[in-house]
CSV table of N, CA and C in Angstrom, one decimal:
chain,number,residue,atom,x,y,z
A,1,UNK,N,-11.1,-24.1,25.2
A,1,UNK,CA,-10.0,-23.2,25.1
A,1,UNK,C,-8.9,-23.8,24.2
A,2,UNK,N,-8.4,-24.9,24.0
A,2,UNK,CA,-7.7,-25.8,23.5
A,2,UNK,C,-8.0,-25.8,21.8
A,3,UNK,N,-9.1,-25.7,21.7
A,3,UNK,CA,-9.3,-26.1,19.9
A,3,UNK,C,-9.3,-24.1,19.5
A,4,UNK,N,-9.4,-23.2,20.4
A,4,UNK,CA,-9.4,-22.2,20.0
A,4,UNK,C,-7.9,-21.7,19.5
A,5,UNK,N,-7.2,-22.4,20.8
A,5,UNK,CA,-5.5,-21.8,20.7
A,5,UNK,C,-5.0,-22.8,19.4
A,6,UNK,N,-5.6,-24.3,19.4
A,6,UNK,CA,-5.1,-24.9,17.8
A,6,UNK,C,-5.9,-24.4,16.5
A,7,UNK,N,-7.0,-23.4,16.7
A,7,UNK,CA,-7.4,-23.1,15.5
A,7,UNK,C,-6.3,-21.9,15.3
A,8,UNK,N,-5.9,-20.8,16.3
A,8,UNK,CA,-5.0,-19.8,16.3
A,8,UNK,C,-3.8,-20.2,15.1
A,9,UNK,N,-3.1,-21.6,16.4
A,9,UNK,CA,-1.9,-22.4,15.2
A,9,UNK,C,-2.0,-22.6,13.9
A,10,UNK,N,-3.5,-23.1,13.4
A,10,UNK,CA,-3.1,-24.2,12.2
A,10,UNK,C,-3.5,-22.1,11.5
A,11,UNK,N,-4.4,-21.3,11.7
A,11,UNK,CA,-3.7,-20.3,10.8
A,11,UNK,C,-2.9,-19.6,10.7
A,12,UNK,N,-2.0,-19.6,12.0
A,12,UNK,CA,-0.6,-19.1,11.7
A,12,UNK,C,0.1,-19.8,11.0
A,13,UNK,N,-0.4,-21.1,10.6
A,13,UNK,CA,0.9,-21.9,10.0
A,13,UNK,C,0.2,-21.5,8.5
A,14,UNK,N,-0.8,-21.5,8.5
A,14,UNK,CA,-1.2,-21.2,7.2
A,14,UNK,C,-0.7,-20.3,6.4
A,15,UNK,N,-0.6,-18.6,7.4
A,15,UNK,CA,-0.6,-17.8,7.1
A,15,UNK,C,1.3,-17.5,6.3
A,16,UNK,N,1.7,-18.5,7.4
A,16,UNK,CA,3.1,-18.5,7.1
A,16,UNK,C,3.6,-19.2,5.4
A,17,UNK,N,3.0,-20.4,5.4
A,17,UNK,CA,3.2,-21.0,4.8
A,17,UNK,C,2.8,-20.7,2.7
A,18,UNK,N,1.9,-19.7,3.0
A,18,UNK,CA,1.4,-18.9,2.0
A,18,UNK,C,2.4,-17.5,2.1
A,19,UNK,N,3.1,-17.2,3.2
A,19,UNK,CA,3.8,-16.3,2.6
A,19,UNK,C,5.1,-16.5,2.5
A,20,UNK,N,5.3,-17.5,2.5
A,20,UNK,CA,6.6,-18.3,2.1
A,20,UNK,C,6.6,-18.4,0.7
A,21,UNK,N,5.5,-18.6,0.1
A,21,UNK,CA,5.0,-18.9,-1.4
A,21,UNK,C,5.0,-17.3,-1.6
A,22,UNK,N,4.8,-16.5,-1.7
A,22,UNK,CA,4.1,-14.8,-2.0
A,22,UNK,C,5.7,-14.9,-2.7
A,23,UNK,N,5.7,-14.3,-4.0
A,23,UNK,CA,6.5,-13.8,-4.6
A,23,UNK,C,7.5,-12.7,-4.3
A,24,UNK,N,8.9,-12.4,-4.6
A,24,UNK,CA,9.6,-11.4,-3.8
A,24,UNK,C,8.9,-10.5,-4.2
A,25,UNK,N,8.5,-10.0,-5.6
A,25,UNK,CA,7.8,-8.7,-6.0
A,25,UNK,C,6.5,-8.1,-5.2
A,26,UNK,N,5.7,-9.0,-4.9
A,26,UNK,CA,4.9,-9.1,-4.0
A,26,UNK,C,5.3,-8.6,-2.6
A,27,UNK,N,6.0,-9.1,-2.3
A,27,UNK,CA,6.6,-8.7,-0.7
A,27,UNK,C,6.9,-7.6,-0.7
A,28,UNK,N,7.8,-7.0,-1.5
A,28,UNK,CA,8.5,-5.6,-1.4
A,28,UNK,C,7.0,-4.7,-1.7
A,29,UNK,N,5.7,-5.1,-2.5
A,29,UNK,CA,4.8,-4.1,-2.5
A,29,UNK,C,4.3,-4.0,-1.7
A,30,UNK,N,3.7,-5.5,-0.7
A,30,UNK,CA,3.3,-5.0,0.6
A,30,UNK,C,4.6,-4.5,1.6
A,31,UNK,N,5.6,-4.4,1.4
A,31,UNK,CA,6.2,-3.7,2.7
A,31,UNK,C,6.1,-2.0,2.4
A,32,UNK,N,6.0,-1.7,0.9
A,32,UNK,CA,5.9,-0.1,0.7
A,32,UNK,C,4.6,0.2,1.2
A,33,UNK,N,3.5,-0.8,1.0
A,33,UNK,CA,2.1,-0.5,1.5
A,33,UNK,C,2.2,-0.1,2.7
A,34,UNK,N,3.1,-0.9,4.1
A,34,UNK,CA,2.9,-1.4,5.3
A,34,UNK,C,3.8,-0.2,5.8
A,35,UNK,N,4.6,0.4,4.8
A,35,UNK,CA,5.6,1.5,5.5
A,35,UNK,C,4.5,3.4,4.9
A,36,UNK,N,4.0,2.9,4.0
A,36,UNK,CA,3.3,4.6,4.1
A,36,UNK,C,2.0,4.1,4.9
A,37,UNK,N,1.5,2.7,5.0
A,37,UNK,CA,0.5,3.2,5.9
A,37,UNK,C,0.7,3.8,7.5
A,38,UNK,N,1.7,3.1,7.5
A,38,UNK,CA,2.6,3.7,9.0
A,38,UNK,C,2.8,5.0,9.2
A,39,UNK,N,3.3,6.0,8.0
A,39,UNK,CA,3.7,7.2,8.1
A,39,UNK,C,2.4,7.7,7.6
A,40,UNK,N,1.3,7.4,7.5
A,40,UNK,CA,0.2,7.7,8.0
A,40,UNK,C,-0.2,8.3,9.3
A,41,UNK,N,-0.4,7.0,9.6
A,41,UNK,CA,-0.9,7.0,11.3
A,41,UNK,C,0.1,7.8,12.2
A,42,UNK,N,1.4,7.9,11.7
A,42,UNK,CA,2.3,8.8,12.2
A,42,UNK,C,1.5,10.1,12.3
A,43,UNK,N,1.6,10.6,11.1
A,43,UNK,CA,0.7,12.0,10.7
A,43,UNK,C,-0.4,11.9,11.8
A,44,UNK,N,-1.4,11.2,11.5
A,44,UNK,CA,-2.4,11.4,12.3
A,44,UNK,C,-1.6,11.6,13.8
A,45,UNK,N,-1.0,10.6,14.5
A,45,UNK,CA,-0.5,10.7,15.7
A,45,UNK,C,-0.3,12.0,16.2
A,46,UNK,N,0.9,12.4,15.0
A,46,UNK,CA,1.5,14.1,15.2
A,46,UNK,C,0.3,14.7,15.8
A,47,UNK,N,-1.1,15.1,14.9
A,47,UNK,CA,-1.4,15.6,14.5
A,47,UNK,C,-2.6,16.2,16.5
A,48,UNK,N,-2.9,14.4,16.5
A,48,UNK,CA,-3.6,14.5,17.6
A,48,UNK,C,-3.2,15.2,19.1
A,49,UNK,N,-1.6,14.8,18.9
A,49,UNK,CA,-0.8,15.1,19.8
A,49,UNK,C,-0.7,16.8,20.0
A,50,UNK,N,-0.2,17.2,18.9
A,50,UNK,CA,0.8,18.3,18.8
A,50,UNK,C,-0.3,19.8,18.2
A,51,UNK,N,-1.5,19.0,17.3
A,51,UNK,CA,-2.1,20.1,16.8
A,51,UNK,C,-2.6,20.3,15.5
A,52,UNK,N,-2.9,21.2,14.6
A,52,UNK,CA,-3.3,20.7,13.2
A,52,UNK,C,-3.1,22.5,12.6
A,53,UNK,N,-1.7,22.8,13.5
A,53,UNK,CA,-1.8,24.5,12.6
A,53,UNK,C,-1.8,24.6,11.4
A,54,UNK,N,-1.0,24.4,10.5
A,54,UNK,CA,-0.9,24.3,8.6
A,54,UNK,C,-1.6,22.6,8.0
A,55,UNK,N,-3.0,22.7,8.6
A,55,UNK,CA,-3.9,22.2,8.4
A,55,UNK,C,-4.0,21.5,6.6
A,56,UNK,N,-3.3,22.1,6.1
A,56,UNK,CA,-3.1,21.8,5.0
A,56,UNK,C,-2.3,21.1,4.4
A,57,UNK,N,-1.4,21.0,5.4
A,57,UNK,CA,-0.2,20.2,4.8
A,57,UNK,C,0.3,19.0,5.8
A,58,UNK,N,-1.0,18.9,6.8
A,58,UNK,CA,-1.0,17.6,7.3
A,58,UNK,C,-2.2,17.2,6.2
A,59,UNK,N,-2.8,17.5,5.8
A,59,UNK,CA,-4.1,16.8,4.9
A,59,UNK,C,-3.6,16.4,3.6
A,60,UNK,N,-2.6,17.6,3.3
A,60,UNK,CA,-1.9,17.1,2.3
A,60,UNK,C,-0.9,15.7,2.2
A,61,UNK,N,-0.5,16.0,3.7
A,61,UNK,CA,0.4,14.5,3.6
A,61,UNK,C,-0.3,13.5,3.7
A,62,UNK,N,-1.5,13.1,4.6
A,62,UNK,CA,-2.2,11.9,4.5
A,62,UNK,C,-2.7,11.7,3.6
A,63,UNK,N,-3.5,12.5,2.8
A,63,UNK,CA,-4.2,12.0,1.5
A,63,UNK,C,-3.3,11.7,0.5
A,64,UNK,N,-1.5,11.9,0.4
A,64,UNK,CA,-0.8,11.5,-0.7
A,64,UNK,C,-0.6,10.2,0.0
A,65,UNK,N,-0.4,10.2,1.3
A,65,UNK,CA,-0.4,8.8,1.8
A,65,UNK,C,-1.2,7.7,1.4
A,66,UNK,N,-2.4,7.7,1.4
A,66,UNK,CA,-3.8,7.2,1.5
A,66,UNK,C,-4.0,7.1,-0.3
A,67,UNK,N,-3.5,8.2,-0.7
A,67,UNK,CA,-3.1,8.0,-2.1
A,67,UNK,C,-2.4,6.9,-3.0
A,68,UNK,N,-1.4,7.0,-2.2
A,68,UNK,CA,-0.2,6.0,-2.8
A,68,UNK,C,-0.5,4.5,-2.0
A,69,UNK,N,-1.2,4.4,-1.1
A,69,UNK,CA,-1.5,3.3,-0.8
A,69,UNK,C,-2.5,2.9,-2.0
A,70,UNK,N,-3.6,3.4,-1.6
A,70,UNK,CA,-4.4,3.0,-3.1
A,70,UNK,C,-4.0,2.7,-4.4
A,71,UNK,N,-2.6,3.2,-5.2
A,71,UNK,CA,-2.2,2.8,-6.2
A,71,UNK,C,-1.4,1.6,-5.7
A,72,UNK,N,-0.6,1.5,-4.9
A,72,UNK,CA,0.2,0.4,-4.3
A,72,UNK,C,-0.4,-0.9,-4.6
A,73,UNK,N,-2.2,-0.9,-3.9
A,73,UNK,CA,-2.8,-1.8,-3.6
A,73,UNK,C,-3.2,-2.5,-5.1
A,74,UNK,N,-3.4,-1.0,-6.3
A,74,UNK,CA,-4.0,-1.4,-7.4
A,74,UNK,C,-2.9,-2.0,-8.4
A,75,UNK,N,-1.2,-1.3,-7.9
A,75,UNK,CA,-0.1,-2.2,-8.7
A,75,UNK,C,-0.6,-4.1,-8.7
A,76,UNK,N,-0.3,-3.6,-7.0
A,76,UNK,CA,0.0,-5.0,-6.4
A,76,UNK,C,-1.1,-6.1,-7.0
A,77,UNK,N,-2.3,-5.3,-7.4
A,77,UNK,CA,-3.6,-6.3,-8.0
A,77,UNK,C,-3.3,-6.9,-9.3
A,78,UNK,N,-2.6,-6.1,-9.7
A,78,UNK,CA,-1.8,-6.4,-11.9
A,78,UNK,C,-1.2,-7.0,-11.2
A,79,UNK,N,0.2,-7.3,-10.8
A,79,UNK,CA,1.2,-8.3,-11.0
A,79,UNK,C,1.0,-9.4,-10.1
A,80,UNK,N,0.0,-9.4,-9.5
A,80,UNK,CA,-0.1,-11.1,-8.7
A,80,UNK,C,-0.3,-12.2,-9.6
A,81,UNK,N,0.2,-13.1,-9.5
A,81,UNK,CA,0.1,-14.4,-10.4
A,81,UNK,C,-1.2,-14.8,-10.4
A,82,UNK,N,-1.9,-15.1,-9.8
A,82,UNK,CA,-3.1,-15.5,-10.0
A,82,UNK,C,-4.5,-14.6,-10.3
A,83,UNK,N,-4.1,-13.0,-10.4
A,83,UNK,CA,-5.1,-13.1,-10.7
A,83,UNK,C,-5.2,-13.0,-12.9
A,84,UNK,N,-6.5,-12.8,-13.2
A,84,UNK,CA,-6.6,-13.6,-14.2
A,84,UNK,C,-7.1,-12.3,-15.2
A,85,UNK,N,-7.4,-11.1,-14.7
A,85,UNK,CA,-8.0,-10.1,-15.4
A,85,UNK,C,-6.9,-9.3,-16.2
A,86,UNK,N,-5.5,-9.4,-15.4
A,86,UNK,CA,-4.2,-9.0,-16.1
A,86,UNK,C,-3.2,-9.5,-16.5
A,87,UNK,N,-3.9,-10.5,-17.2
A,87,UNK,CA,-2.5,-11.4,-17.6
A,87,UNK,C,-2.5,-10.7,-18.9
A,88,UNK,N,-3.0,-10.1,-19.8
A,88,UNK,CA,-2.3,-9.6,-20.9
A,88,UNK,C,-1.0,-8.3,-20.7
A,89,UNK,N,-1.4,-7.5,-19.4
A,89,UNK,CA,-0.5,-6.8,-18.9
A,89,UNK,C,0.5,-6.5,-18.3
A,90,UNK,N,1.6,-6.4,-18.8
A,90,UNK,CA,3.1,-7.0,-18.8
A,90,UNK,C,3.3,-6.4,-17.8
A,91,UNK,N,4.4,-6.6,-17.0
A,91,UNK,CA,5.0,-5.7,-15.2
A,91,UNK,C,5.5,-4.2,-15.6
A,92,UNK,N,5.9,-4.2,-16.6
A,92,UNK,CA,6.7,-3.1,-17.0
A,92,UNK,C,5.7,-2.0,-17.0
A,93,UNK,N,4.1,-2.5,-18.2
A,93,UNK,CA,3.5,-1.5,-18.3
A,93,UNK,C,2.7,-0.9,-16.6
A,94,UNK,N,2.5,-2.4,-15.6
A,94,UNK,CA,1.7,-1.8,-14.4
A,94,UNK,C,3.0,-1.0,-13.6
A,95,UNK,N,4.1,-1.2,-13.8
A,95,UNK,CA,5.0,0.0,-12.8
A,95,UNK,C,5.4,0.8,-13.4
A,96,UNK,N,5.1,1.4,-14.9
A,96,UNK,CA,4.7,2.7,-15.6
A,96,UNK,C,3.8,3.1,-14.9
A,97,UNK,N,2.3,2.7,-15.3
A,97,UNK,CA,1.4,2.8,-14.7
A,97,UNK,C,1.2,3.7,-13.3
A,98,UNK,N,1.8,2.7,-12.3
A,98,UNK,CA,2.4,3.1,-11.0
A,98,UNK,C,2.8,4.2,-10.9
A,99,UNK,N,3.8,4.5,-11.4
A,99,UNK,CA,4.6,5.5,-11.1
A,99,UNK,C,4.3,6.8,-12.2
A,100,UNK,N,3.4,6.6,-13.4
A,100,UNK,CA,2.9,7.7,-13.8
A,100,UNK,C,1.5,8.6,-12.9
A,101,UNK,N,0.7,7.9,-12.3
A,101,UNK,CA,-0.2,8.0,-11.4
A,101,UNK,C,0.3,8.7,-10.2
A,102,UNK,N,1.1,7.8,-9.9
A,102,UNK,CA,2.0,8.1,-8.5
A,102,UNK,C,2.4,9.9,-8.4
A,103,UNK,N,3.1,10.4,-9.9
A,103,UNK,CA,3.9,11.9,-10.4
A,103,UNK,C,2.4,12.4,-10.1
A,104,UNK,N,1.3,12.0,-10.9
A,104,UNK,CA,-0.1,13.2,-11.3
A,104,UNK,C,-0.2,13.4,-9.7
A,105,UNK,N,-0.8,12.3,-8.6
A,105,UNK,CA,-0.8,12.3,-7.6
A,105,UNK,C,0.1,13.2,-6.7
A,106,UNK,N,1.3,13.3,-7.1
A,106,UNK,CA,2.0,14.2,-5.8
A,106,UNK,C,2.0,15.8,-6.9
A,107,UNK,N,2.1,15.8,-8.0
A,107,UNK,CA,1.8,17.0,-8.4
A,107,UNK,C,0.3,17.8,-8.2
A,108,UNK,N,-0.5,17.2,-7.7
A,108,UNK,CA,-1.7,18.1,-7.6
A,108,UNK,C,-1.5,18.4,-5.9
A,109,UNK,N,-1.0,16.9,-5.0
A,109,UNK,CA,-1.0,17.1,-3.8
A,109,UNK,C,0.3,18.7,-3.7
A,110,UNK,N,1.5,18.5,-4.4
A,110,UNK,CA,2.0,20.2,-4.1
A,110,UNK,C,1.2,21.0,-4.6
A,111,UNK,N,0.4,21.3,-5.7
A,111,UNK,CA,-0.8,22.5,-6.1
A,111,UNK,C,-1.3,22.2,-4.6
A,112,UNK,N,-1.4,21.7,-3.9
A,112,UNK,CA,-2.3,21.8,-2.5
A,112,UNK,C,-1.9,22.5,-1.7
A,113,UNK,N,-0.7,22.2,-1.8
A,113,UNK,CA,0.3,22.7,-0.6
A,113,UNK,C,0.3,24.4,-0.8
């Protein structure tokens, strides 16, 4: 029981201690990740709860959700320092990027609506 509860510690210290290191840019993308995936599960919650009448525009909201997480995730993969496939790719051009995806993305999800 004892080496279980210090294996628990040494990775929360780990976990901490690596995100003490995680860049501010980094942080702020996982918190946009960590907040649409939330208004996610929100949706779904509504959804379970209350009903699914304009069926379309709860589908619509989650998949822009589920959407924007996915580009979030693929920002967040360009500007990490370590990795090594985008270092020729400057931050500016991956949050162009971002956010030109991001526009196509919510303009097809309104054609949905």
């Amino acid at each position: 029981m004892t080496s279980a509860a210090g294996n628990v510690k040494v990775l929360f210290s780990s976990l901490k201690s690596t995100y003490v290191a995680t860049p501010m840019k980094l942080k702020i993308v996982n918190l946009y990740v960590f907040c649409t995936l939330c208004t996610a599960v929100i949706q779904v919650v509504f959804v379970a709860l209350v009903g699914s009448f304009p069926f379309n525009g709860f589908l619509s909201g989650f998949l822009s959700g589920m959407g924007t997480i996915v580009q979030a995730v693929c920002l967040w993969m360009q500007v990490i320092p370590k990795n090594k496939e985008f270092k020729e790719l400057s931050l500016e051009r991956a949050f162009a990027d971002f956010v030109l995806t991001n526009l196509v993305l919510h303009l097809i999800i309104m054609n949905f609506l």
